[in-house]
Structures are given as structure tokens and as C-alpha cells.
Coordinates of C-alpha atoms in Angstrom, one line a residue:
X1 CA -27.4 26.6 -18.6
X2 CA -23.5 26.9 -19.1
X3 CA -21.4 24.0 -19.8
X4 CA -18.6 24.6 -17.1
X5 CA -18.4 25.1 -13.4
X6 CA -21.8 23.9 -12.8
X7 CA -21.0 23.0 -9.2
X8 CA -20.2 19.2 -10.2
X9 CA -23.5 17.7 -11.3
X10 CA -23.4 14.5 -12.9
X11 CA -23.7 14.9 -17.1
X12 CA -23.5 19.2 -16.8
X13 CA -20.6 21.1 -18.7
X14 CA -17.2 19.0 -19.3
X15 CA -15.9 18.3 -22.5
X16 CA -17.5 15.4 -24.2
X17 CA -15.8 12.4 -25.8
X18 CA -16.7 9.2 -27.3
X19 CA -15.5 6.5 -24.7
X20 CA -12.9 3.6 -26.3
X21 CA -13.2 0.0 -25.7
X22 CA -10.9 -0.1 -23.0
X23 CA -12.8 3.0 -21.1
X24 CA -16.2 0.9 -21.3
X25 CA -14.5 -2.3 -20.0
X26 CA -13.1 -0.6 -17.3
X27 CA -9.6 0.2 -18.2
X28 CA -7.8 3.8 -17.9
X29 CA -7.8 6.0 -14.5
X30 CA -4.8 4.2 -13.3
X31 CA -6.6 0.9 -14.2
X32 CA -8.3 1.1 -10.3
X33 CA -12.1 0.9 -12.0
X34 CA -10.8 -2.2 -13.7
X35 CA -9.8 -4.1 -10.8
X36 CA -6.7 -2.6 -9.3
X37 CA -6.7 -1.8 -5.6
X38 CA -9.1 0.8 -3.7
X39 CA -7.4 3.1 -1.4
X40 CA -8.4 1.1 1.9
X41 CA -6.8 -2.1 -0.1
X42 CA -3.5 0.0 -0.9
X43 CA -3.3 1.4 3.3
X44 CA -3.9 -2.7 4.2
X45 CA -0.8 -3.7 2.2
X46 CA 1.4 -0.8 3.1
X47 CA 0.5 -1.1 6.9
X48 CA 0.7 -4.9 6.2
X49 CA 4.5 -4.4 4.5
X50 CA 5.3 -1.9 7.2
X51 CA 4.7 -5.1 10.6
X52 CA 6.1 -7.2 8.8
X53 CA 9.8 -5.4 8.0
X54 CA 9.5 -4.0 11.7
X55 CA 8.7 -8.0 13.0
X56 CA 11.7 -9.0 11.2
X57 CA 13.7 -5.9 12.5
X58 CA 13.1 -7.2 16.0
X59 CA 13.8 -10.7 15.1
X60 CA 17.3 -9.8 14.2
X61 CA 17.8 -7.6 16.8
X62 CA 16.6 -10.0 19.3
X63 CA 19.2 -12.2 17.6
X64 CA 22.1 -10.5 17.7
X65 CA 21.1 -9.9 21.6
X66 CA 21.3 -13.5 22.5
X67 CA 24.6 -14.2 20.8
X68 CA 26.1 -10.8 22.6
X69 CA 25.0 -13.1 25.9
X70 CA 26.5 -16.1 24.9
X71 CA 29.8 -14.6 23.8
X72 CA 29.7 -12.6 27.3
X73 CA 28.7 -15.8 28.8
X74 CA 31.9 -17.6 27.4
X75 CA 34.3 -14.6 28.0
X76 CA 33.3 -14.9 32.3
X77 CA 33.3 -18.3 32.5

């Protein structure tokens, strides 16, 4: 059997290497094995980032509404 393109079974072809400490406690590939966030984790906190700067987009702009009606409201009376 050939070492490469073996149609991606686990242990067939790849280069081998001797794995460090860090590698066997989970460190290295971006540190995600090792307790960094999955990909569902990372789309929560984006979507979670992404309400909360559009909530406090509103806010203001509901802000700045009322004080256009109160400065209207003192100009016609």
C-alpha cells in the first residue's frame, strides 16, 4: 500500500512525527483541541456581538429621536 493519497484513512501515508508535550496535552492547531472555541461557540459570540452593537445602535437613535421632539416641541410652543 502507498503512503500518500490513500483517500484519507486514519494512520495511512502522511508524514510521521514524534508528537511534543504540548501536541499530547492538547496544545497547537490554533490551540482549539486544547480548549479554545468550536466553530458553533465562535458564530454564538459573533452573532452575540453583532445584537448587541445593533441594540445599542437603536438606543441612540431612538435617543436622538426624542430630543428632535422636544426641541420641536419647545420651538411651537
Amino acid at each position: 500500500m502507498t503512503r500518500g493519497g490513500a483517500g484519507h484513512l486514519p494512520g495511512v501515508g502522511g508524514s510521521r512525527r514524534h508528537l511534543g508535550r504540548e501536541a499530547l496535552r492538547g496544545g497547537g492547531r490554533g490551540g482549539r483541541i486544547g480548549g479554545g472555541l468550536d466553530a458553533r461557540a465562535q458564530k454564538r459570540e459573533l452573532l452575540r456581538g453583532l445584537r448587541e452593537k445593533r441594540r445599542a445602535e437603536e438606543e441612540r437613535r431612538a435617543e436622538e429621536e426624542r430630543r428632535a421632539e422636544g426641541e420641536r416641541g419647545r420651538a411651537s410652543g
